[in-house]
Coordinates of C-alpha atoms and ligand atoms in Angstrom, one line a residue:
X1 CA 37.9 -2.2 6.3
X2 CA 34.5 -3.4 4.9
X3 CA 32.6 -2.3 2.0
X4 CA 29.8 -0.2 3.3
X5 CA 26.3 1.3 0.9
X6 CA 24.5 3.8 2.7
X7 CA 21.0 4.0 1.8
X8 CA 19.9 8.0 2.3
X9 CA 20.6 11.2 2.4
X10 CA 19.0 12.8 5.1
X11 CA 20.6 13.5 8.7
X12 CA 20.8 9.7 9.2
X13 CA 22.7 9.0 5.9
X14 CA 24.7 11.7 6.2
X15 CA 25.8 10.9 9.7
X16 CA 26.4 7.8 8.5
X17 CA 28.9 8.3 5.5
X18 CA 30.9 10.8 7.2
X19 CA 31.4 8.3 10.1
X20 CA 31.8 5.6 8.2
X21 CA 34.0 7.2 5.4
X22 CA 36.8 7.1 8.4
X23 CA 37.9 3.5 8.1
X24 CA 35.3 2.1 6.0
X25 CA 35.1 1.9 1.8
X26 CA 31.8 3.8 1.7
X27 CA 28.9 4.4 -1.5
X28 CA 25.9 6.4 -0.8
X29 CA 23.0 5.8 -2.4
X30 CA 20.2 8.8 -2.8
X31 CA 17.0 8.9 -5.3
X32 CA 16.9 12.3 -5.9
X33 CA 19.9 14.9 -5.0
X34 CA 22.4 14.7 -1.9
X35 CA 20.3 17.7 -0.4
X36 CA 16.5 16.2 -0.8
X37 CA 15.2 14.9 2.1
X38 CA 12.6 15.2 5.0
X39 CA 15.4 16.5 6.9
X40 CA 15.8 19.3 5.0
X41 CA 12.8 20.4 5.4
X42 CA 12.7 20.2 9.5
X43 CA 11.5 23.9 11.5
X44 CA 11.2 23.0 14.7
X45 CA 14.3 21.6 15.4
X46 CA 16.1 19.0 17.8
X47 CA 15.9 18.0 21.5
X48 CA 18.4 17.6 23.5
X49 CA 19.5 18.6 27.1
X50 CA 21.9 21.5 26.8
X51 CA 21.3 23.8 30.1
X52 CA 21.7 23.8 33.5
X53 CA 17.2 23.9 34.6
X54 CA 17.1 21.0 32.5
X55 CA 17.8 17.2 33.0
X56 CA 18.3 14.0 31.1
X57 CA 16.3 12.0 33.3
X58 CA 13.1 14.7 32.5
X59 CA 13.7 14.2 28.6
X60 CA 13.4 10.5 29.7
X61 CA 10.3 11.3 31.6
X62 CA 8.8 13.2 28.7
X63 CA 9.5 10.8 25.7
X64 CA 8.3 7.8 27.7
X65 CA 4.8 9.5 28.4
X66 CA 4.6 11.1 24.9
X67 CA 5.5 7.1 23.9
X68 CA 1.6 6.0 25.4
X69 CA 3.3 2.9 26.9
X70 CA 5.6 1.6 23.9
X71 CA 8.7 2.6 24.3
X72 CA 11.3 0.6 24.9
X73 CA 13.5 2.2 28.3
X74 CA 16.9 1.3 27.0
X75 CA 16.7 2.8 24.0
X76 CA 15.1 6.0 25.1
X77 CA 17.6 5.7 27.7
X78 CA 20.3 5.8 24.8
X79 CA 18.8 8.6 23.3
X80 CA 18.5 11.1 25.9
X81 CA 22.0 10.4 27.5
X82 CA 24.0 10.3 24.7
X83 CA 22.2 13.1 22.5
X84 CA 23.7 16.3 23.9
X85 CA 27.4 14.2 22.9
X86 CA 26.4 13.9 19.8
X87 CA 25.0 17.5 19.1
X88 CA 28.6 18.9 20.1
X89 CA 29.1 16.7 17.0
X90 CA 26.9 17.9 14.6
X91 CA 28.6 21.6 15.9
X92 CA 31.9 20.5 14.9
X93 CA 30.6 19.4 11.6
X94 CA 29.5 23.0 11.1
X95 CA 26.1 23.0 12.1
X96 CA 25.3 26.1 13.4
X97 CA 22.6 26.1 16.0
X98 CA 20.9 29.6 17.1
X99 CA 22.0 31.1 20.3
X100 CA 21.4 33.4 22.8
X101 CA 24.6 34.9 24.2
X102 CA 27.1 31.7 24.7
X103 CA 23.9 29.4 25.0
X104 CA 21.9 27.4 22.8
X105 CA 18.4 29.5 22.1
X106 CA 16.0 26.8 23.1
X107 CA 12.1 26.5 22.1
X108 CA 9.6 24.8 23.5
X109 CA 7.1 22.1 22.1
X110 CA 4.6 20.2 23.1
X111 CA 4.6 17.6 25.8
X112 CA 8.1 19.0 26.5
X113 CA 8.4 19.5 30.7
X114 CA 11.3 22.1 29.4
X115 CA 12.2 24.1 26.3
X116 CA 14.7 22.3 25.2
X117 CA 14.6 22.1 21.1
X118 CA 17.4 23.5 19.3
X119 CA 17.2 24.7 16.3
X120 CA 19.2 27.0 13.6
X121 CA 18.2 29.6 11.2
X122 CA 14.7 30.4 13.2
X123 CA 12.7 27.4 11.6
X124 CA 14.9 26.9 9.1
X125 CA 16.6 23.7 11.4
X126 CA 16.5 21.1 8.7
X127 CA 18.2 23.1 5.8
X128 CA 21.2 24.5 8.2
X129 CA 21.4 20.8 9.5
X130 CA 21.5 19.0 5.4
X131 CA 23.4 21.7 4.5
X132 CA 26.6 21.5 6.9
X133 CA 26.5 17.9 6.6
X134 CA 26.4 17.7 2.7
X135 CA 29.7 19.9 2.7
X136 CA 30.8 17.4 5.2
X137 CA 30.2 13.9 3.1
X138 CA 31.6 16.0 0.2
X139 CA 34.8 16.4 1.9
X140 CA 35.0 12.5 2.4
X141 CA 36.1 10.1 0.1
X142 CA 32.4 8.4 0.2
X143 CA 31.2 7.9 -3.4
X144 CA 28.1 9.2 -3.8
X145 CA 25.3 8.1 -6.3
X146 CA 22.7 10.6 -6.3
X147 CA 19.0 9.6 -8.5
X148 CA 19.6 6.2 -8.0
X149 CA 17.3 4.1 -6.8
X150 CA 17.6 1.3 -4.1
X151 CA 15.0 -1.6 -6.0
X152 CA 16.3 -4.2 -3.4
X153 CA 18.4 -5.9 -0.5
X154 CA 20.4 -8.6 -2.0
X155 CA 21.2 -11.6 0.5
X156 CA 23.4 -14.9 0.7
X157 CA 23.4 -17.5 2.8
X158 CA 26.4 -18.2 5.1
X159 CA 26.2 -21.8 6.3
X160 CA 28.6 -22.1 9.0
X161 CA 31.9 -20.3 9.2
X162 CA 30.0 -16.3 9.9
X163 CA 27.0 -17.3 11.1
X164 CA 26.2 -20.4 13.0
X165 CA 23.2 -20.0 12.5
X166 CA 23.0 -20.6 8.6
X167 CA 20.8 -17.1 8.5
X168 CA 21.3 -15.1 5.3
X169 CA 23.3 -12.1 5.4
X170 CA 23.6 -9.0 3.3
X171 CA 25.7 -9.1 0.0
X172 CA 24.9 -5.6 -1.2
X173 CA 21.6 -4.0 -3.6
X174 CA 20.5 -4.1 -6.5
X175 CA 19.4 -0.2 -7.8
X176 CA 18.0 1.2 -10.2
X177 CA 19.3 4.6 -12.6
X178 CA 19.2 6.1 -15.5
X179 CA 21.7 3.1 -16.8
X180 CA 19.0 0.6 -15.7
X181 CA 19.5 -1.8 -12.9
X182 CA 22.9 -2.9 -11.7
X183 CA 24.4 -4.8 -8.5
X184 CA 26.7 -3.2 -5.8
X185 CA 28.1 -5.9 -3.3
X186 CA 28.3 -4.8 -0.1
X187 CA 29.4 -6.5 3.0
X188 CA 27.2 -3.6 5.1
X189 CA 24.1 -2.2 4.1
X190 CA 23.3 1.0 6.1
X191 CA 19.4 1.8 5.8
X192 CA 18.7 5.6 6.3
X193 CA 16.2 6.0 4.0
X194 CA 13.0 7.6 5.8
X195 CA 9.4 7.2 6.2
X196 CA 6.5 6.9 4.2
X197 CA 4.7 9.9 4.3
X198 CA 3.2 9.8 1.0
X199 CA 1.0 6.4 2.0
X200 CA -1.1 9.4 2.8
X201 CA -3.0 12.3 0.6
X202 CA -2.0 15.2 3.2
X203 CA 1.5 14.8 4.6
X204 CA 4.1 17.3 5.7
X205 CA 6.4 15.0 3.8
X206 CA 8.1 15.8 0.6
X207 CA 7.6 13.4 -2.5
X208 CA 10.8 11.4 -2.1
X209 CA 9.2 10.1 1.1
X210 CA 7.9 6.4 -0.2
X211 CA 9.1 4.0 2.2
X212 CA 11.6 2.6 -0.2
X213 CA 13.8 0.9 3.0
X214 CA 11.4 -0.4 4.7
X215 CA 9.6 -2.2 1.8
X216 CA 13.1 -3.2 0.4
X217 CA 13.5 -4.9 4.2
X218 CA 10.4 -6.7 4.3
X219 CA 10.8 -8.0 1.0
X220 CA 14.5 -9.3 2.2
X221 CA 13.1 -11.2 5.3
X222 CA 13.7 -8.3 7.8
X223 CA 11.4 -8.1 10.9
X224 CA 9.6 -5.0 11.0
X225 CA 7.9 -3.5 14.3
X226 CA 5.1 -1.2 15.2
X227 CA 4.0 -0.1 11.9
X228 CA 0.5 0.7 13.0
X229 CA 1.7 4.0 14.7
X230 CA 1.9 6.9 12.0
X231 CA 2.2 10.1 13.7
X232 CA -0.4 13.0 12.2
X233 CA 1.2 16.7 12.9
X234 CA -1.8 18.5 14.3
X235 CA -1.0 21.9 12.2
X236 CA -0.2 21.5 8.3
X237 CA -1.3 25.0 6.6
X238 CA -4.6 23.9 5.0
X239 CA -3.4 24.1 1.2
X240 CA -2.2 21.7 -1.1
X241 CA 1.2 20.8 -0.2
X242 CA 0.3 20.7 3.8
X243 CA 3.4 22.9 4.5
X244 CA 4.5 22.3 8.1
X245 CA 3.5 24.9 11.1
X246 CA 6.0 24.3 13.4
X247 CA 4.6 22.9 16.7
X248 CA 7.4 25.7 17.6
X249 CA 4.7 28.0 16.7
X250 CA 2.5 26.9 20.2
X251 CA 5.7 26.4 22.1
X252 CA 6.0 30.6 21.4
X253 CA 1.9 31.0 22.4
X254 CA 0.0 30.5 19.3
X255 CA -3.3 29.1 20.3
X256 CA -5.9 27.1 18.0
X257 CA -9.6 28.7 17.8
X258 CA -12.7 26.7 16.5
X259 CA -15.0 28.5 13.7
X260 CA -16.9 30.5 16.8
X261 CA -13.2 31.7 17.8
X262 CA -13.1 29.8 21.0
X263 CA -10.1 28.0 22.1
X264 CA -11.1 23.9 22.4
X265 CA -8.0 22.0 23.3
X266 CA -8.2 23.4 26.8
X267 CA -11.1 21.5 27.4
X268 CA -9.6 18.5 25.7
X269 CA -6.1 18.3 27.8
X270 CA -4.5 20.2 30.7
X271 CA -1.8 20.7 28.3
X272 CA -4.1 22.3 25.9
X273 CA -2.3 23.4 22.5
X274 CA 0.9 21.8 23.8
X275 CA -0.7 18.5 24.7
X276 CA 0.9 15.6 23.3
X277 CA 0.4 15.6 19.3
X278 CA -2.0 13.1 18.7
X279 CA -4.2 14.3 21.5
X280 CA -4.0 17.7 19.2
X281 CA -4.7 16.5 16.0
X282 CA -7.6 14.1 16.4
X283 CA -8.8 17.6 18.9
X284 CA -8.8 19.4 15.8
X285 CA -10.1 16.7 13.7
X286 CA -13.4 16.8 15.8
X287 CA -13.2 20.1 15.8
X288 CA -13.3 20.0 11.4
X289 CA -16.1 17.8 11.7
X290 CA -18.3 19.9 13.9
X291 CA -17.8 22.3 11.4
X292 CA -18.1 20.5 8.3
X293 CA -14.9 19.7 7.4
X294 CA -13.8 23.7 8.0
X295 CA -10.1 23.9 8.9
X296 CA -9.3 24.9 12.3
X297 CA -7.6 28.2 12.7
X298 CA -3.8 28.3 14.2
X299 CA -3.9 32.2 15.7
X300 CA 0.0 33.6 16.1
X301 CA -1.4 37.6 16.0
X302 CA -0.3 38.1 19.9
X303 CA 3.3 37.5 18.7
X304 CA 3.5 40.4 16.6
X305 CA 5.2 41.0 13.2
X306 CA 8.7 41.2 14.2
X307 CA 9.2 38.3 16.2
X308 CA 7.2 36.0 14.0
X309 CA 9.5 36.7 11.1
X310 CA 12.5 36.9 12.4
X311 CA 11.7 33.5 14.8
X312 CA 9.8 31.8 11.6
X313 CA 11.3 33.3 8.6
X314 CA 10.2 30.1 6.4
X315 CA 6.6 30.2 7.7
X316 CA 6.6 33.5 7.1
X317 CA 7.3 33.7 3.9
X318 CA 4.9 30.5 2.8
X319 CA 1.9 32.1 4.4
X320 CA 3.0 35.1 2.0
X321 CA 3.0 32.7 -0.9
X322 CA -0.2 32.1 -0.1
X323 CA -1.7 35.8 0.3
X324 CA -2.1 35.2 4.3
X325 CA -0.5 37.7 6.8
X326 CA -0.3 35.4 9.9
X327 CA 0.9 38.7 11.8
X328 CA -2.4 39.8 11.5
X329 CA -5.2 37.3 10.5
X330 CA -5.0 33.5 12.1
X331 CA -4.5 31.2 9.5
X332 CA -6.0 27.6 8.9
X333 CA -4.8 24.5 9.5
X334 CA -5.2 20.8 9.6
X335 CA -3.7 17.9 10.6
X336 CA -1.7 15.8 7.9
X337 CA 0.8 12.6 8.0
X338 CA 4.4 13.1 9.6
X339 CA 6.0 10.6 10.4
X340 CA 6.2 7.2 11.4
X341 CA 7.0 5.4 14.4
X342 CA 7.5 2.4 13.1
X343 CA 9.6 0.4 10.2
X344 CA 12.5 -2.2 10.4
X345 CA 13.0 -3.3 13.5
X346 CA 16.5 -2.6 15.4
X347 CA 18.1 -3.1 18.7
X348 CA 20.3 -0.1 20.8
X349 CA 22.9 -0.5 17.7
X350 CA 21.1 -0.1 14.8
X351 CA 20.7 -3.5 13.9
X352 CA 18.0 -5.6 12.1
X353 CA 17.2 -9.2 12.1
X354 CA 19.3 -9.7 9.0
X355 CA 23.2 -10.0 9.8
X356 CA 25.0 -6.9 8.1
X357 CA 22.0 -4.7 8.1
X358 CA 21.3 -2.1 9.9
X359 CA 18.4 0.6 10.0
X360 CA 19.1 4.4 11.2
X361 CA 16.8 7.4 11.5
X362 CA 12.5 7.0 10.5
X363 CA 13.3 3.4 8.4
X364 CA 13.9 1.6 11.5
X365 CA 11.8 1.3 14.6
X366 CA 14.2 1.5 17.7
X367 CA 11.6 1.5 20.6
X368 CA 12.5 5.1 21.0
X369 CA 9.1 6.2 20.0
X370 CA 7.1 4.1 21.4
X371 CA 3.2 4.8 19.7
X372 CA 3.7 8.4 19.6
X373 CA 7.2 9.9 19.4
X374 CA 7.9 13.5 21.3
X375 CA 8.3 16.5 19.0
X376 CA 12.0 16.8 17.7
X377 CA 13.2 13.5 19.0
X378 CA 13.4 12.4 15.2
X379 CA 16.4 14.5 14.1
X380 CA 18.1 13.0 17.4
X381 CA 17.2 9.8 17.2
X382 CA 19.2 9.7 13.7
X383 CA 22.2 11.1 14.8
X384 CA 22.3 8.6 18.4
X385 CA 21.8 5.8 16.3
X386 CA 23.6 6.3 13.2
X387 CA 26.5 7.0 15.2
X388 CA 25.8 3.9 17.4
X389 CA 25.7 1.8 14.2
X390 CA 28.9 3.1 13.0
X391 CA 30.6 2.3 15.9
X392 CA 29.3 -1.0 15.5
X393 CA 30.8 -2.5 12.1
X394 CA 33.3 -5.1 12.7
X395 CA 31.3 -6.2 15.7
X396 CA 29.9 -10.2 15.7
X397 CA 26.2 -10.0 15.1
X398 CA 23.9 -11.4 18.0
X399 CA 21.7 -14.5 17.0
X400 CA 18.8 -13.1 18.8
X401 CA 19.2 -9.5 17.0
X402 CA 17.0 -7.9 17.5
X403 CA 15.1 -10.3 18.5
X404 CA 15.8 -10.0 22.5
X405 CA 13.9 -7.1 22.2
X406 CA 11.4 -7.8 19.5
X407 CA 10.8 -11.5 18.7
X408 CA 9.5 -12.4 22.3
X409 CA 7.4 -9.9 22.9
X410 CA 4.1 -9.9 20.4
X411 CA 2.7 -11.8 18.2
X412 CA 4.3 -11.8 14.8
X413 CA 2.4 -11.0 11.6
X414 CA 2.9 -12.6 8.6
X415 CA 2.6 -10.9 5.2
X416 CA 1.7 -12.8 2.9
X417 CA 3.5 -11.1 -0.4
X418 CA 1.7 -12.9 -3.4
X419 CA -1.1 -10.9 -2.6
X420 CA 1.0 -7.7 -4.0
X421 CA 3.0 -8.8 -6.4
X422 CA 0.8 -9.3 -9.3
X423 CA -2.2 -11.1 -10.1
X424 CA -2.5 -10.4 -14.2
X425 CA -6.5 -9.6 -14.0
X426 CA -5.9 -6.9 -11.3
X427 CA -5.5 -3.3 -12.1
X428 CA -2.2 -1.3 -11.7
X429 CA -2.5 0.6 -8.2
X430 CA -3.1 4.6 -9.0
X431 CA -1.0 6.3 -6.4
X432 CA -3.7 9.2 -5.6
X433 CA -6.5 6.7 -5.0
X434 CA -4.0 4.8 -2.5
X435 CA -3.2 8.0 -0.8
X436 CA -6.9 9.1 -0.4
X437 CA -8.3 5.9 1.0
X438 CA -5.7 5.5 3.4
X439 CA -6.2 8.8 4.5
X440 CA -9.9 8.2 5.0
X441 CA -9.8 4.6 5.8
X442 CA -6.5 3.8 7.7
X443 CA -5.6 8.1 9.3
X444 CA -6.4 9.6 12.3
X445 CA -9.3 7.1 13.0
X446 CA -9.7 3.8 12.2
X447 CA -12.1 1.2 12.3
X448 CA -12.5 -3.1 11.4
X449 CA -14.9 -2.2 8.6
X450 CA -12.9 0.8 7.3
X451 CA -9.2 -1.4 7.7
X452 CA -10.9 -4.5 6.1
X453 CA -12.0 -2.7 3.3
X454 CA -8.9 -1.0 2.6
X455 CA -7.0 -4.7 2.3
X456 CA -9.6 -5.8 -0.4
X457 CA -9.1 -3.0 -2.3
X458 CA -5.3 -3.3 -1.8
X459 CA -5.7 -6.7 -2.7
X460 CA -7.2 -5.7 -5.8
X461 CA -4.7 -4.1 -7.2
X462 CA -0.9 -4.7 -8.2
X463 CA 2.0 -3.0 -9.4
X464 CA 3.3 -2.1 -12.5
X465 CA 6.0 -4.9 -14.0
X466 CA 9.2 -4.5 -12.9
X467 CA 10.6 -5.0 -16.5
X468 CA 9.2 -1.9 -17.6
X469 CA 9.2 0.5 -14.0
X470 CA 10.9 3.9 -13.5
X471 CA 11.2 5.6 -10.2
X472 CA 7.2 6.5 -9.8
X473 CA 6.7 2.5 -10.4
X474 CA 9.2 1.2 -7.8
X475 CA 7.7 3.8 -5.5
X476 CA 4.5 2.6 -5.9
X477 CA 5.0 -1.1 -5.7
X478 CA 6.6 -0.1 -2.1
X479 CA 3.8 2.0 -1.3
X480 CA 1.4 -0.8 -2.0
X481 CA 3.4 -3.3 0.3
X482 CA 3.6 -0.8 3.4
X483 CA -0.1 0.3 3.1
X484 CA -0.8 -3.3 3.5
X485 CA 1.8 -3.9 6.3
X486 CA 0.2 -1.0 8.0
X487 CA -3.3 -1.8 6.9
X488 CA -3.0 -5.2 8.3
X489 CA -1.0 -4.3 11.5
X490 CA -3.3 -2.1 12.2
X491 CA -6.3 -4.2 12.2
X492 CA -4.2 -6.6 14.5
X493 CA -4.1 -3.9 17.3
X494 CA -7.1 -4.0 19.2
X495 CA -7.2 -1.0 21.3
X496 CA -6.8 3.0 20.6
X497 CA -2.9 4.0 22.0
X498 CA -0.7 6.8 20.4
X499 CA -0.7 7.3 17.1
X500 CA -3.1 4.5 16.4
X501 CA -7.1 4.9 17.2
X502 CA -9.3 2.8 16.7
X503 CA -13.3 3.8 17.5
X504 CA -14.0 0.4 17.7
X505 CA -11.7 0.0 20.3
X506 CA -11.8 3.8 22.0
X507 CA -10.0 2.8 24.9
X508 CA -6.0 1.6 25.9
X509 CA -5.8 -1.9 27.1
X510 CA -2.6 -2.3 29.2
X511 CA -2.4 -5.7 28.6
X512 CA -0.8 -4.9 24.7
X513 CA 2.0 -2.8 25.9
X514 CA 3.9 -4.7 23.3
X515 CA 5.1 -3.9 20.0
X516 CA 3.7 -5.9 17.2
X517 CA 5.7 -7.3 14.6
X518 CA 4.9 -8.5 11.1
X519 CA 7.6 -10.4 8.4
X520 CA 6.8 -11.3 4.7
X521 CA 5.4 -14.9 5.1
X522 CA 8.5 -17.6 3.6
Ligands
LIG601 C1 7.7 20.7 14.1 O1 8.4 21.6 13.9 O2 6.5 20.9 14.6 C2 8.1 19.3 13.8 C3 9.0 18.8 14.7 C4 9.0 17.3 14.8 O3 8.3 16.7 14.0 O4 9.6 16.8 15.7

């Protein structure tokens, strides 16, 4: 039995505990409630193969081409074969998916060859998911620390007798609560602790979203991989808050329409509105600039009233909350910051570059995703690969994880972290300020001159001290170190593929079909 600390409470967390909890000693550890979470706030839903017109190998086929290149086939292989298993799971855990008769009611989304997304409650997927799987991590025996913060990954080094190689391995974290901060040992550290959406001033993302894993990663040694991809959702309601239109919303027959009220992504891609996502949203962001900055409008009227609320009952009701009736009027929407490909890097079980940890869900970057994941692969990625790492403790840890896939394939980055952690004369970094430049500078287009530029100013700045930091101060030291990670990993990638662009470098180049990796400098 070996002391386990799970790090998150969205799907991958959850997963995680409930698994674990079975012949493991488990703690979870959550920032804010045991029901906050990007999860929750999922519409679209989850893909997986679950009818008889439909194949594994064409889920294959799709997330490889969505990937631009960057996937990595095993673990997309993974994925798609053993998702539909692990959906039955998430059904016997009380999930209760939408159906029509005995089936599964199945949507489609873009860059999908089938419709093949699951999803519960109409567009409600995320909440029916969080919410069956709270219940469920309830009933365990887990101990559960909710508004606790994870400040950092504490390691030791084993000479000889675990590890041949003398490489340090986890002894447990180091958080942060309303007590102050405190040590939990820990022979296994289970990261499930999201993305980073709010590195960005629109994001679909809710505020707990800070990268809090992957910063506490890098700053243990862990090698992270492809950081440079952040995916933009094409159709955020233009408000604050970016609420989330479902790409769902396409898969039914919405179609986007310009300022003249012509359609333009049919020009753009045979796909058109259901072309892959970063095709979409850098369509409608030429589209905004043509028009001076004018949202885009997202048109759902052909629908009708009935079957856009009863199919998107939480749209429905936030284009109320806003005074728009999308039943009648098309609404306007912009792209905005959703999630990110990459983070710490892991092989097919979960497992980092530092023995005893391991990284499930949007914190790590399996290779599923390649440099542009396919819509609702995220909510299955988490459950594949939490239960993979599960099944993994007690396992001897490979030397080369996961390096084999990682370490010889790209040139590794090195971060140097002085440069963030505090030079007195520099000014305490203001989150909104890091937000809007690297949504102007380091977003949907990015340039040398715009990238370098945002590393001097990132350089200019430092983070509050930790001896006087609450939970908006740890946040935004992370936030800091990612937007350089990105910042710089980015300006390492010469060529436009996925979810990075470059217009200095419009084009692909097939000779970096290679993930790029970047460590804190030692
Ligand atoms: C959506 O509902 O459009 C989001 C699904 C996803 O990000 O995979």
């Amino acid at each position: 039995m070996s002391r386990v600390v799970v790090i998150g409470s969205g799907i991958a967390g959850l997963i995680a505990a409930v698994e674990a909890s079975r012949h493991h000693s488990v703690t979870l550890i959550t920032k804010s409630n045991l029901a906050e979470s990007n999860t929750h706030y999922a519409q679209g839903g989850i893909a997986a193969v679950s009818s008889d017109d439909d194949t594994v190998a064409e889920h294959i086929a799709d997330t490889l081409v969505a990937g631009a290149g960057l996937c990595w086939p095993e673990a997309v292989d993974v994925l798609c074969s053993e998702g539909p298993g692990r959906i039955n799971d998430l059904v016997a855990l009380g999930v209760d998916f939408d159906r029509q008769g005995e089936q599964f009611a199945r949507g489609l989304e873009a860059a999908h060859s089938h419709a093949r997304v699951l999803h519960a409650g109409g567009d409600a997927t995320g909440a029916g998911i969080s919410n069956a799987l709270v219940a469920a991590v309830r009933a365990t025996n887990t101990e559960i620390h909710e508004h606790t913060f994870l400040v950092d990954i504490a390691i030791e080094k084993h000479a000889t007798e675990k590890d041949a190689a003398g490489r340090s391995q986890v002894a447990g974290v180091h958080v942060f609560d309303t007590t102050g901060t405190r040590f939990i040992a820990a022979d296994i550290v289970i990261l499930a602790s999201g993305g980073a959406g709010q590195l960005f001033r629109h994001t679909t993302n809710p505020a707990v979203t800070t990268g809090d894993g992957v910063a506490a990663a890098l700053r243990a040694g862990a090698v992270l991989a492809d950081v440079e991809f952040y995916q933009f959702h094409p159709t955020a309601l233009a408000v604050p808050g970016s609420f989330l239109i479902s790409e769902a919303v396409r898969g039914e027959g919405a179609v986007l329409i310009n300022a003249a009220g012509e359609r333009f992504m049919k020009a753009l891609h045979p796909m058109a509105e259901l072309a892959p996502r970063d095709i979409v949203a850098r369509g409608i962001q030429s589209q905004m600039m043509a028009q001076g900055g004018q949202p885009v409008l997202l048109d759902a009227t052909a629908l009708g009233a009935s079957f856009l609320s009863e199919r998107f009952p939480s749209i429905s009701a936030a284009c109320r909350s806003y005074g728009l009736n999308w039943a009648t009027t098309p609404i306007p929407v912009t792209p905005a910051a959703h999630y990110w490909m990459g983070g710490v890097a892991t092989d097919d079980w979960g497992r980092t570059s530092i023995p005893g940890l391991y990284a499930v869900g949007e914190v790590a970057s399996t290779g599923a995703h390649g440099a542009n994941r396919l819509a609702s692969n995220s909510l299955l990625e988490s459950i594949v690969f939490a239960h993979r790492a599960v099944s993994n403790l007690g396992q001897p840890w490979p030397e080369d994880a996961p390096a084999a896939r990682w370490g010889a394939q790209g040139p590794l980055l090195e971060l140097d972290l002085t440069e963030t952690v505090g030079r007195p004369s520099t000014q305490v970094v203001d989150r909104v300020e890091l937000q809007t430049m690297m949504w102007d500078n380091v977003g949907l287009a990015r340039t040398r001159t715009t990238l370098e530029s945002t590393l001097d100013q990132i350089h200019a700045w430092r983070p509050a001290d930790p001896a006087h930091r609450l939970f908006p101060d740890w946040e935004d030291a992370n936030l800091l170190l990612l937007a350089q990670a990105l910042t710089e990993s980015a300006l390492a990638r010469h060529e436009s593929r996925g979810g990075h662009y470059r217009l200095d470098y419009p084009e692909t180049n097939p000779a970096l079909a290679r993930p790029l990796t970047i460590a804190r400098k030692v």
